[in-house]
Coordinates of C-alpha atoms in Angstrom, one line a residue:
Chain Z
M1 CA 0.1 -0.2 0.0
N2 CA 1.3 3.3 -1.2
E3 CA 2.5 5.2 2.3
N4 CA 2.2 8.4 0.9
F5 CA -1.5 8.2 -0.5
D6 CA -4.1 10.2 1.7
Y7 CA -6.7 8.4 2.2
S8 CA -9.5 9.4 4.3
V9 CA -11.6 10.5 1.0
V10 CA -11.8 7.4 -0.2
E11 CA -12.5 6.1 3.5
S12 CA -15.7 8.8 3.5
I13 CA -16.7 7.7 0.7
L14 CA -17.1 4.0 1.6
H15 CA -18.6 4.7 4.5
E16 CA -21.2 6.2 2.6
H17 CA -21.6 3.4 0.9
Q18 CA -22.1 1.2 3.9
C19 CA -18.7 -0.2 2.4
S20 CA -20.8 -2.5 0.1
D21 CA -19.6 -4.2 -2.8
K22 CA -22.9 -4.2 -4.4
A23 CA -22.4 -0.1 -4.6
I24 CA -18.9 -0.2 -6.6
I25 CA -20.4 1.4 -9.3
A26 CA -21.4 4.3 -7.4
I27 CA -18.4 4.5 -4.6
L28 CA -16.1 4.3 -8.4
Q29 CA -18.2 7.4 -9.6
D30 CA -17.5 9.5 -5.5
V31 CA -14.0 8.5 -6.2
Q32 CA -14.1 9.9 -9.8
E33 CA -15.6 12.8 -9.2
H34 CA -13.3 13.9 -7.1
Y35 CA -10.2 13.0 -8.7
H36 CA -11.2 12.8 -12.2
Y37 CA -9.9 10.1 -12.3
L38 CA -9.4 6.0 -10.5
P39 CA -5.9 6.5 -9.0
M40 CA -5.2 2.7 -9.2
E41 CA -3.1 3.3 -5.5
L42 CA -6.4 2.8 -4.1
F43 CA -8.0 -0.2 -5.3
P44 CA -5.8 -2.5 -3.4
Y45 CA -7.2 -0.7 -0.5
M46 CA -10.6 -0.4 -1.9
A47 CA -10.6 -4.2 -2.3
K48 CA -9.5 -4.7 1.4
K49 CA -12.5 -2.8 2.7
L50 CA -14.9 -4.3 0.6
K51 CA -13.3 -7.8 1.2
V52 CA -13.2 -8.4 -2.3
S53 CA -10.6 -8.7 -5.5
E54 CA -8.5 -6.5 -6.6
A55 CA -9.7 -8.1 -10.0
R56 CA -12.9 -7.3 -9.5
I57 CA -12.9 -2.9 -8.7
Y58 CA -10.7 -3.8 -11.6
S59 CA -13.3 -5.3 -14.2
V60 CA -15.4 -2.9 -13.1
A61 CA -14.1 0.0 -13.7
T62 CA -12.5 -1.0 -16.8
F63 CA -16.0 -2.4 -18.4
Y64 CA -17.6 1.6 -18.0
E65 CA -16.2 3.8 -20.4
N66 CA -17.3 6.5 -18.2
F67 CA -13.9 5.5 -16.1
S68 CA -10.7 6.7 -16.3
L69 CA -7.5 4.9 -14.8
E70 CA -6.0 7.8 -16.4
P71 CA -5.7 11.6 -16.0
K72 CA -7.3 14.0 -17.6
G73 CA -7.3 17.7 -19.1
K74 CA -8.5 20.4 -16.8
Y75 CA -10.8 20.9 -20.1
V76 CA -12.8 17.8 -20.6
I77 CA -14.5 18.3 -23.9
K78 CA -16.7 15.1 -25.4
V79 CA -17.9 16.3 -29.0
C80 CA -20.5 14.2 -29.4
D81 CA -21.0 11.9 -32.2
G82 CA -24.5 9.9 -31.8
T83 CA -27.3 10.2 -34.9
A84 CA -28.4 13.9 -34.6
C85 CA -25.3 14.9 -34.3
H86 CA -23.2 13.2 -36.8
V87 CA -26.2 13.7 -39.4
R88 CA -24.9 17.0 -38.5
K89 CA -22.1 17.4 -39.4
S90 CA -19.8 16.4 -35.9
I91 CA -17.1 14.5 -37.4
P92 CA -15.4 17.9 -39.1
I93 CA -15.9 18.9 -35.6
L94 CA -13.7 16.6 -33.6
D95 CA -10.9 16.8 -36.4
R96 CA -10.5 20.2 -36.6
L97 CA -10.3 20.0 -32.5
R98 CA -7.7 17.2 -32.5
A99 CA -6.2 19.0 -35.5
E100 CA -5.5 21.9 -33.5
L101 CA -4.8 20.6 -30.0
G102 CA -2.3 17.5 -31.7
L103 CA -4.5 14.6 -30.4
S104 CA -6.4 11.4 -32.4
E105 CA -8.5 9.2 -31.1
K106 CA -5.8 7.2 -29.2
K107 CA -3.9 10.3 -27.5
K108 CA -7.3 11.9 -26.1
T109 CA -5.0 14.4 -23.7
T110 CA -3.1 17.4 -23.9
D111 CA 0.8 16.6 -22.6
D112 CA 0.4 19.8 -20.7
L113 CA -3.3 18.2 -19.3
L114 CA -5.1 21.4 -20.1
F115 CA -8.1 19.4 -22.3
T116 CA -8.6 16.0 -23.5
V117 CA -11.0 15.6 -26.4
E118 CA -13.0 12.5 -26.6
T119 CA -17.2 12.2 -28.1
V120 CA -19.7 10.6 -26.2
S121 CA -22.6 8.6 -28.2
C122 CA -25.8 10.8 -27.4
L123 CA -26.6 13.8 -24.6
G124 CA -29.0 13.9 -25.4
A125 CA -29.5 16.6 -26.8
C126 CA -30.1 15.8 -29.9
G127 CA -32.5 19.3 -30.7
L128 CA -29.0 21.7 -30.0
A129 CA -27.7 19.2 -32.3
P130 CA -24.4 19.2 -33.2
V131 CA -23.3 19.5 -29.7
M132 CA -19.9 19.6 -27.4
T133 CA -19.5 20.1 -23.6
V134 CA -16.7 21.8 -22.1
N135 CA -16.5 20.5 -18.6
D136 CA -20.6 19.6 -19.0
K137 CA -21.0 23.9 -19.9
V138 CA -23.6 22.3 -23.3
H139 CA -22.1 24.7 -26.5
P140 CA -25.2 24.0 -29.1
A141 CA -24.7 23.5 -33.2
M142 CA -21.0 24.0 -33.0
T143 CA -19.0 24.5 -36.2
P144 CA -15.5 23.3 -36.9
E145 CA -14.6 27.3 -37.2
K146 CA -16.6 28.4 -33.4
A147 CA -14.8 25.1 -32.0
S148 CA -11.6 26.5 -32.6
A149 CA -12.2 29.7 -31.4
L150 CA -13.3 29.0 -27.8
I151 CA -10.2 26.7 -27.4
K152 CA -8.3 29.7 -28.4
Q153 CA -10.7 31.5 -26.1
L154 CA -9.3 29.4 -23.4
I155 CA -6.0 29.2 -24.3
E156 CA -5.8 33.1 -23.8
E157 CA -7.6 32.4 -20.6
E158 CA -5.1 30.7 -19.3
K159 CA -2.0 32.7 -20.3
N160 CA -3.8 35.7 -18.5
N161 CA -4.6 33.4 -14.8
A162 CA -0.5 31.9 -15.8
S163 CA 0.2 35.7 -16.5
E164 CA -2.0 37.4 -12.8
Chain D
M1 CA -54.7 2.5 -4.7
F2 CA -55.0 0.0 -2.4
E3 CA -58.8 -0.9 -3.2
M4 CA -57.5 -3.0 -6.1
S5 CA -55.9 -6.8 -5.3
G6 CA -52.8 -7.6 -6.4
E7 CA -54.9 -9.7 -8.8
E8 CA -57.3 -7.2 -10.1
I9 CA -53.9 -4.8 -10.9
V10 CA -52.2 -7.0 -13.5
D11 CA -55.9 -8.2 -14.7
E12 CA -56.8 -4.4 -15.2
V13 CA -53.0 -4.5 -16.9
K14 CA -53.6 -7.0 -19.2
K15 CA -57.2 -5.7 -20.2
S16 CA -55.3 -2.4 -21.8
G17 CA -52.8 -4.6 -23.8
I18 CA -50.2 -2.5 -22.8
R19 CA -46.7 -3.4 -24.3
G20 CA -43.3 -2.7 -23.0
R21 CA -42.2 0.9 -24.0
G22 CA -38.7 -0.4 -24.0
G23 CA -38.5 -1.4 -27.6
A24 CA -39.2 -4.7 -28.4
G25 CA -42.9 -4.9 -27.2
F26 CA -43.7 -7.4 -24.5
P27 CA -46.6 -7.4 -22.5
T28 CA -46.5 -5.9 -20.2
G29 CA -49.4 -8.1 -18.4
I30 CA -48.2 -11.3 -18.7
K31 CA -44.8 -9.8 -17.2
W32 CA -46.5 -8.8 -14.7
D33 CA -48.5 -12.4 -13.8
T34 CA -45.2 -13.9 -13.6
V35 CA -43.9 -11.7 -11.3
R36 CA -47.4 -11.9 -9.1
K37 CA -48.2 -15.7 -9.8
T38 CA -43.7 -16.6 -8.7
E39 CA -43.5 -17.8 -4.4
S40 CA -40.2 -16.1 -3.5
D41 CA -39.5 -14.5 0.0
K42 CA -38.5 -11.3 -1.6
K43 CA -39.2 -9.6 -5.6
Y44 CA -38.1 -6.2 -7.2
V45 CA -39.0 -4.0 -8.8
V46 CA -36.5 -2.3 -11.6
C47 CA -36.8 1.0 -14.2
N48 CA -35.0 1.2 -16.9
G49 CA -34.0 5.1 -17.4
D50 CA -30.7 3.6 -19.5
E51 CA -32.0 5.4 -22.4
G52 CA -28.3 4.9 -24.5
D53 CA -29.2 4.9 -28.0
P54 CA -28.1 7.9 -29.7
G55 CA -30.7 10.3 -30.5
A56 CA -34.0 9.1 -28.4
F57 CA -34.2 11.0 -25.1
M58 CA -38.0 10.9 -24.4
D59 CA -37.2 8.6 -21.4
R60 CA -34.6 11.9 -20.6
S61 CA -38.1 13.8 -20.2
I62 CA -40.1 11.9 -18.4
M63 CA -37.7 11.5 -15.6
E64 CA -37.2 15.2 -15.7
G65 CA -40.1 16.3 -16.2
A66 CA -42.4 14.2 -14.5
P67 CA -40.8 11.7 -12.0
H68 CA -43.8 11.2 -9.5
R69 CA -45.7 9.3 -12.8
V70 CA -42.5 7.1 -12.0
L71 CA -42.9 6.3 -9.3
E72 CA -46.1 6.5 -8.7
G73 CA -46.6 3.5 -11.8
M74 CA -42.9 1.3 -9.9
I75 CA -45.7 1.4 -7.2
I76 CA -48.6 -0.1 -8.3
A77 CA -46.0 -2.4 -10.1
G78 CA -44.8 -3.3 -6.8
I79 CA -48.7 -4.1 -5.2
A80 CA -49.5 -5.9 -7.8
C81 CA -46.5 -8.2 -8.1
G82 CA -46.0 -8.3 -3.6
A83 CA -42.5 -6.7 -4.3
D84 CA -41.2 -4.3 -1.7
E85 CA -37.9 -2.3 -3.5
G86 CA -37.5 -1.0 -6.5
Y87 CA -34.7 0.3 -8.0
I88 CA -33.9 2.9 -11.5
Y89 CA -31.4 2.8 -13.3
V90 CA -30.4 6.2 -14.8
R91 CA -28.0 6.9 -17.6
A92 CA -25.2 9.2 -15.8
E93 CA -25.4 11.2 -18.8
Y94 CA -28.7 12.6 -17.8
P95 CA -28.0 14.4 -13.7
L96 CA -30.8 16.4 -13.7
A97 CA -33.1 13.1 -14.2
V98 CA -31.5 11.6 -11.1
T99 CA -31.4 15.1 -9.0
R100 CA -35.3 15.2 -9.9
L101 CA -35.9 11.7 -9.5
K102 CA -34.2 12.3 -6.0
N103 CA -36.3 15.2 -5.2
A104 CA -39.5 13.3 -5.8
I105 CA -38.5 10.0 -3.6
R106 CA -37.8 12.4 -1.0
Q107 CA -40.8 14.1 -1.3
A108 CA -42.9 11.3 -1.5
E109 CA -41.5 10.3 1.2
G110 CA -42.4 13.2 3.3
L111 CA -45.3 12.4 1.8
G112 CA -46.0 9.0 3.1
M113 CA -46.3 7.7 0.0
L114 CA -43.1 5.9 -0.5
G115 CA -41.4 3.8 2.7
D116 CA -42.7 1.6 5.6
N117 CA -46.5 1.2 5.9
I118 CA -47.6 3.5 3.1
L119 CA -50.5 5.8 4.7
G120 CA -50.8 2.6 7.2
S121 CA -51.5 0.0 4.8
G122 CA -49.4 -2.4 5.7
F123 CA -48.1 -2.2 1.9
S124 CA -44.1 -1.1 2.8
F125 CA -42.1 0.0 -0.7
R126 CA -38.6 1.9 -1.4
I127 CA -37.1 3.0 -4.5
H128 CA -33.0 3.4 -5.0
I129 CA -31.3 4.7 -7.4
N130 CA -28.7 3.4 -9.4
R131 CA -26.4 5.9 -11.9
G132 CA -25.2 4.2 -15.1
A133 CA -21.7 4.9 -16.0
G134 CA -21.7 4.0 -19.5
A135 CA -22.0 1.1 -20.8
F136 CA -24.5 1.3 -23.5
V137 CA -25.4 -2.8 -23.3
C138 CA -26.9 -2.0 -19.5
G139 CA -30.2 -0.8 -21.8
E140 CA -30.2 -4.8 -22.3
E141 CA -32.2 -5.6 -18.8
T142 CA -30.0 -8.5 -17.3
A143 CA -26.5 -6.5 -17.9
L144 CA -28.8 -3.8 -16.5
I145 CA -29.0 -6.0 -13.4
N146 CA -25.7 -6.9 -12.9
S147 CA -24.8 -3.3 -12.7
I148 CA -27.0 -3.1 -9.6
E149 CA -25.7 -6.2 -8.1
G150 CA -21.8 -3.8 -8.7
Q151 CA -20.7 -6.3 -11.2
R152 CA -19.4 -5.2 -14.8
G153 CA -22.2 -4.8 -17.4
F154 CA -22.6 -8.4 -19.4
P155 CA -25.9 -9.7 -19.9
R156 CA -27.5 -13.0 -18.8
V157 CA -27.6 -16.3 -20.3
R158 CA -31.3 -17.0 -20.5
P159 CA -33.5 -19.2 -19.1
P160 CA -34.0 -18.0 -16.5
L161 CA -36.6 -15.5 -17.4
T162 CA -35.4 -12.3 -15.2
V163 CA -39.1 -12.3 -14.0
I164 CA -38.3 -15.7 -12.3
K165 CA -34.4 -15.0 -11.3
G166 CA -33.4 -11.9 -12.4
L167 CA -31.8 -9.2 -9.8
F168 CA -30.0 -11.0 -6.3
G169 CA -31.5 -14.0 -8.4
K170 CA -35.5 -13.3 -6.9
P171 CA -38.6 -12.6 -9.6
T172 CA -38.3 -9.3 -11.4
V173 CA -40.3 -6.2 -12.8
P174 CA -37.9 -5.1 -16.0
N175 CA -39.3 -2.2 -17.5
N176 CA -38.7 1.4 -19.5
V177 CA -39.5 4.4 -17.8
E178 CA -41.9 6.2 -20.4
T179 CA -44.1 2.1 -19.3
Y180 CA -43.9 3.4 -15.8
A181 CA -45.2 6.0 -17.1
N182 CA -48.5 4.9 -18.9
I183 CA -49.6 2.9 -15.6
P184 CA -50.9 5.5 -13.4
N185 CA -53.5 6.5 -16.0
I186 CA -54.6 2.9 -16.9
I187 CA -55.4 2.3 -13.2
N188 CA -57.2 5.6 -12.7
N189 CA -58.8 4.9 -16.2
G190 CA -59.8 2.1 -16.7
G191 CA -57.7 -0.8 -19.4
E192 CA -60.4 -0.4 -21.2
W193 CA -60.2 3.6 -21.6
Y194 CA -55.6 3.2 -22.5
A195 CA -56.6 0.1 -25.5
G196 CA -59.5 2.5 -27.4
I197 CA -56.2 5.3 -28.3
G198 CA -53.6 3.2 -30.3
T199 CA -54.8 0.0 -32.7
P200 CA -55.5 -2.6 -31.8
N201 CA -52.8 -4.6 -31.0
S202 CA -50.6 -1.5 -30.4
P203 CA -52.6 0.4 -28.1
G204 CA -51.8 3.6 -26.3
T205 CA -49.5 6.3 -27.3
K206 CA -46.0 6.0 -27.7
A207 CA -43.0 9.3 -27.4
F208 CA -40.8 9.6 -30.5
A209 CA -37.5 11.5 -30.1
L210 CA -38.0 13.1 -33.9
T211 CA -34.4 15.2 -35.0
G212 CA -32.4 15.1 -37.6
N213 CA -32.6 17.3 -41.2
I214 CA -35.8 18.4 -40.4
N215 CA -37.8 22.2 -39.5
N216 CA -39.2 21.2 -36.2
T217 CA -36.8 18.3 -33.3
G218 CA -38.4 17.7 -30.7
L219 CA -40.0 15.1 -28.2
I220 CA -43.5 14.1 -29.8
E221 CA -46.5 11.7 -28.4
V222 CA -48.6 10.2 -30.6
P223 CA -51.1 7.4 -31.0
M224 CA -49.6 4.5 -32.0
G225 CA -50.9 4.2 -35.8
T226 CA -50.4 7.5 -36.5
T227 CA -48.5 7.6 -39.9
L228 CA -44.3 8.7 -40.8
R229 CA -45.6 10.8 -44.0
E230 CA -47.9 13.0 -40.7
I231 CA -44.7 12.4 -38.2
I232 CA -41.5 14.6 -40.8
F233 CA -44.8 16.7 -42.7
D234 CA -47.7 18.0 -40.6
I235 CA -45.7 17.6 -37.1
G236 CA -42.4 18.0 -38.4
G237 CA -42.4 20.3 -40.4
G238 CA -41.0 19.2 -43.6
M239 CA -37.0 18.6 -44.6
K240 CA -34.9 21.4 -43.5
N241 CA -33.0 23.8 -45.8
G242 CA -35.2 22.8 -48.5
G243 CA -33.5 19.1 -48.5
Q244 CA -35.0 16.1 -50.2
F245 CA -36.5 13.2 -47.8
K246 CA -34.4 10.3 -48.0
A247 CA -35.1 8.1 -45.1
V248 CA -36.2 7.8 -41.2
Q249 CA -33.8 5.2 -39.2
I250 CA -35.5 4.0 -36.2
G251 CA -34.7 2.6 -33.5
G252 CA -31.5 3.9 -33.4
P253 CA -28.6 1.2 -33.3
S254 CA -31.2 -1.6 -33.5
G255 CA -33.3 -0.3 -35.9
A256 CA -33.7 0.2 -39.8
C257 CA -34.0 2.8 -41.8
L258 CA -37.9 3.4 -43.8
T259 CA -37.6 5.4 -46.8
K260 CA -40.3 7.0 -48.8
E261 CA -42.4 3.7 -49.8
H262 CA -42.9 3.0 -46.1
L263 CA -44.6 6.9 -45.8
D264 CA -48.3 6.0 -45.2
L265 CA -47.8 2.8 -43.0
P266 CA -49.8 3.1 -39.6
L267 CA -46.3 2.8 -37.1
D268 CA -46.8 0.2 -34.3
F269 CA -45.2 -2.7 -32.9
D270 CA -46.0 -5.3 -35.7
N271 CA -46.6 -3.1 -39.2
L272 CA -42.7 -2.4 -38.1
K273 CA -41.7 -5.8 -37.3
K274 CA -43.0 -6.6 -40.6
V275 CA -40.7 -4.0 -42.9
G276 CA -38.3 -5.5 -40.5
A277 CA -37.0 -2.5 -37.7
M278 CA -38.3 -1.5 -35.0
V279 CA -39.9 0.5 -32.5
G280 CA -36.5 0.2 -30.8
S281 CA -35.9 3.5 -28.4
G282 CA -38.2 5.7 -30.0
G283 CA -35.3 7.4 -31.8
L284 CA -36.7 8.8 -35.2
V285 CA -34.3 10.4 -37.7
V286 CA -34.5 12.2 -40.7
V287 CA -31.8 12.3 -42.9
D288 CA -32.3 14.0 -46.9
E289 CA -30.2 13.4 -49.6
H290 CA -26.9 14.4 -48.7
T291 CA -26.9 11.7 -46.2
C292 CA -25.1 8.4 -47.8
M293 CA -26.4 5.2 -46.1
V294 CA -23.1 2.9 -46.3
E295 CA -22.1 5.7 -44.0
F296 CA -25.1 5.8 -41.9
A297 CA -24.5 2.1 -41.5
R298 CA -20.8 2.1 -40.9
F299 CA -21.6 4.9 -37.8
F300 CA -24.2 2.3 -35.9
M301 CA -21.9 -0.5 -36.3
H302 CA -18.9 1.6 -35.3
F303 CA -21.6 2.8 -32.1
T304 CA -23.0 -1.4 -31.6
Q305 CA -18.6 -2.4 -31.8
N306 CA -17.7 0.0 -29.5
E307 CA -20.4 -1.0 -26.8
S308 CA -20.5 -4.8 -28.0
C309 CA -19.5 -6.7 -24.3
G310 CA -17.4 -9.4 -25.6
K311 CA -18.9 -11.9 -23.9
C312 CA -20.1 -13.7 -27.2
V313 CA -18.8 -14.3 -29.7
P314 CA -20.8 -13.8 -33.1
C315 CA -21.2 -10.0 -31.5
R316 CA -18.2 -9.3 -30.3
E317 CA -16.2 -11.0 -33.4
G318 CA -19.6 -10.8 -36.1
T319 CA -19.7 -7.3 -35.3
K320 CA -15.5 -6.4 -35.7
R321 CA -15.7 -8.3 -38.7
M322 CA -19.2 -6.3 -40.4
L323 CA -17.4 -3.4 -39.6
Q324 CA -14.6 -3.9 -41.0
I325 CA -16.7 -4.3 -44.2
L326 CA -18.2 -1.1 -44.5
E327 CA -15.1 0.6 -43.7
R328 CA -13.7 -0.1 -46.4
I329 CA -16.5 -0.2 -48.9
V330 CA -16.6 4.3 -47.5
A331 CA -13.2 4.1 -47.7
G332 CA -13.2 3.8 -51.5
E333 CA -11.5 -0.4 -51.2
G334 CA -14.7 -2.6 -51.5
R335 CA -14.4 -5.5 -53.2
D336 CA -16.9 -7.6 -55.4
G337 CA -18.9 -9.9 -52.7
D338 CA -19.1 -7.4 -49.7
I339 CA -22.5 -7.1 -50.0
E340 CA -23.5 -10.4 -49.4
L341 CA -20.2 -11.2 -47.0
L342 CA -22.1 -8.3 -44.8
L343 CA -25.0 -10.3 -45.3
E344 CA -24.6 -13.5 -44.3
L345 CA -21.8 -12.4 -41.7
A346 CA -25.7 -10.4 -40.3
D347 CA -27.5 -13.6 -40.6
T348 CA -25.2 -15.4 -38.5
I349 CA -25.6 -12.5 -36.0
C350 CA -29.4 -12.6 -35.8
N351 CA -28.7 -15.7 -35.0
T352 CA -26.8 -16.9 -32.2
A353 CA -25.9 -13.7 -30.4
L354 CA -26.4 -13.5 -26.6
C355 CA -28.5 -10.6 -26.0
G356 CA -30.8 -8.6 -27.5
L357 CA -27.5 -5.8 -28.4
G358 CA -26.1 -7.9 -30.4
K359 CA -29.3 -10.2 -31.6
T360 CA -30.5 -6.1 -33.7
A361 CA -27.3 -4.8 -34.1
P362 CA -26.7 -5.7 -37.9
N363 CA -30.2 -4.2 -38.7
P364 CA -29.1 -0.9 -39.5
V365 CA -26.7 -2.6 -42.9
I366 CA -29.4 -5.3 -44.0
S367 CA -32.2 -2.6 -43.9
T368 CA -29.8 0.2 -46.0
I369 CA -28.5 -2.7 -47.7
K370 CA -32.6 -4.1 -48.7
N371 CA -32.6 -0.4 -49.6
F372 CA -30.2 1.7 -50.6
R373 CA -28.2 -1.3 -52.4
S374 CA -27.7 1.0 -55.1
E375 CA -25.5 2.9 -52.7
Y376 CA -23.5 -0.2 -52.1
E377 CA -23.1 -0.8 -55.2
A378 CA -21.9 3.1 -56.1
H379 CA -19.5 2.8 -53.4
I380 CA -17.5 -0.8 -54.5
Y381 CA -17.6 -0.9 -58.1
D382 CA -17.5 2.6 -59.7
K383 CA -15.8 4.5 -56.0
K384 CA -18.0 6.9 -56.2
C385 CA -20.1 8.0 -53.0
P386 CA -23.7 9.2 -54.9
A387 CA -24.4 11.6 -51.6
G388 CA -21.4 13.1 -51.5
A389 CA -20.6 12.7 -48.1
C390 CA -18.1 9.7 -47.5
S391 CA -14.6 12.3 -47.5
K392 CA -12.2 9.1 -48.5
L393 CA -14.5 9.3 -51.7
K394 CA -14.5 12.9 -51.8
T395 CA -12.1 15.4 -53.8
I396 CA -11.2 18.8 -52.9
S397 CA -9.9 21.1 -55.4
I398 CA -8.8 24.5 -56.1
D399 CA -10.0 26.2 -59.7
P400 CA -7.0 27.8 -61.0
S401 CA -9.3 29.9 -62.7
L402 CA -10.9 31.5 -60.2
C403 CA -8.3 31.8 -57.4
K404 CA -7.4 35.0 -56.8
G405 CA -4.1 33.5 -54.8
C406 CA -5.3 35.4 -51.6
S407 CA -4.0 32.9 -49.3
K408 CA -7.3 33.0 -46.8
C409 CA -7.7 29.5 -47.4
A410 CA -4.2 28.1 -46.8
R411 CA -4.0 30.5 -43.3
Q412 CA -8.1 28.5 -42.8
C413 CA -6.7 25.2 -43.7
P414 CA -5.8 23.0 -39.9
V415 CA -3.4 20.5 -41.3
N416 CA -1.1 22.8 -44.0
A417 CA -1.7 21.4 -46.9
I418 CA -2.6 24.4 -48.7
S419 CA 0.3 26.7 -49.8
G420 CA 1.4 28.6 -53.0
K421 CA 2.4 31.9 -53.6
I422 CA 0.5 35.3 -52.6
K423 CA -1.8 36.5 -56.0
E424 CA -0.9 33.4 -58.0
P425 CA -2.9 30.3 -57.9
F426 CA -2.7 28.0 -54.7
S427 CA -3.0 24.3 -54.1
I428 CA -3.9 21.8 -52.1
D429 CA -1.9 18.7 -51.3
L430 CA -4.4 15.9 -51.1
S431 CA -2.2 13.4 -49.3
K432 CA -2.0 15.8 -46.2
C433 CA -6.0 17.3 -46.7
I434 CA -8.0 15.6 -44.2
R435 CA -11.5 16.8 -45.5
C436 CA -12.9 18.5 -43.2
G437 CA -13.6 21.4 -45.8
S438 CA -12.8 24.9 -43.8
C439 CA -11.2 26.5 -46.9
V440 CA -14.3 26.3 -49.3
S441 CA -16.4 28.0 -46.6
A442 CA -13.7 30.5 -46.7
C443 CA -12.5 31.1 -49.8
P444 CA -14.2 34.6 -50.7
F445 CA -14.1 33.7 -54.9
K446 CA -16.7 30.0 -54.5
A447 CA -12.9 28.9 -56.1
I448 CA -12.4 25.4 -54.4
K449 CA -14.7 22.7 -55.5
E450 CA -15.7 19.8 -53.6
G451 CA -16.8 16.7 -55.5

């Protein structure tokens, strides 16, 4: 077990769910909400507390798309590629974002941990297609140009914050 | 609420003829009857709010807008079947639905409508909420049950049926959000009232999510038996930007494409089945002549392949092979015999996959081949995309007689594929070009052509 890790956060989450192995998904969701990803250092500790194998936790963590074992960027951009967004041309938006940030289908997060670009199957906002979200804030009726302007604005804001 | 016995409730639901709104259309009354008659110390009611089909959001709006109706439907199911605990499984992408449902549960508990000894009747019922974690397959009822139990969302082999051995090994009522939301009205107004709406074999109304290239997008609720023409041209206000109606995709990745010849088909469970489609989730995506049907089929196959849980071979391997073939067709590398190979794979997967996801995964391909075979042939033999949508089959060129050499396109290009001298015609390096089209819209002289 990693001595340098602060286990108090996960301890209170486990406690909230009565240390029940049936709540593994909910526990992992809460852990991810806190860390923005699932630090694997926590798995041995959780396994012990939940009285299940580490493999069981790992199996759940890797099955569900929403869980990430890798840290994500400060701005998580999700481009909706649901049917409605797809027919209203969501892919050119995705291509543009990836090209400008130097990302690809495999490489989802920029090296400076500023941006993560991923696709999502459907955000249920089909009436506003094509849609993308930045940290869960919805941006409706996007175009490659609007998306490009948005990331430029975010980068600019970051620079200003850093210089202040 | 407590004047009726469990048997009377089930009879009323049976009389209404309501069929599951989750897509397959199994009669709800029969499900409930089986759970009611199965002896067990514990039974569960499960509400499937894992609305994962891209292009569908009816259940989201019901959970957000009328959460109490869903709770009421679940409580009635509990009384009817002898269950005292319910679970609502909501997609993680619907945080507002979770908040509203939690509020509704708290309010109902505050009023004594949920919890122990409801209104002094001796009947107790509790409802829990589980959030999904982004796995489409969890919309399949046995996978959903595994997920509630804190497992990987793998579907289970059936039999045993969920109604006999479901959640935690106990008899379980599995129904969709919209089904539960219909139940209070059926009990209040009687099964006969409900059976009078819609068509004889598919009574009631159905919510559809109408999206795509039409003027009015959004949710609609229509009686079963309404025709596509009424939905698209009356309610939907016709095609957007004067486009031509080409097809409508119904039922998401499990569904099929309907074309002009189906415009007057009354939509209900049986009619759709007859033409190889299904109500499915209730998503209706309308597409015009600029949508390539091969690419559309590839899109759905990519989706199901991505969401295949990997438990059974036909779905895990079969959808992968189908996707590979579709990918090479849209890339202009299709081969003679690919259409037949796709149909053969489709047949095997439909007949041998373990769960509904796999069994229905080839539907979009089968139906687009059936209705738009010539488009497949154009991609394979002529290396052309008739809709002009497949970027690999598209070339972008600058007309030197129109180009003024302003360099606007080169500055817009995200991959620096355009170069040239100012005031002389520019040119595009097609090996770098990603066919994004941003140069086309940037050019002030309309000198850049796609095609």
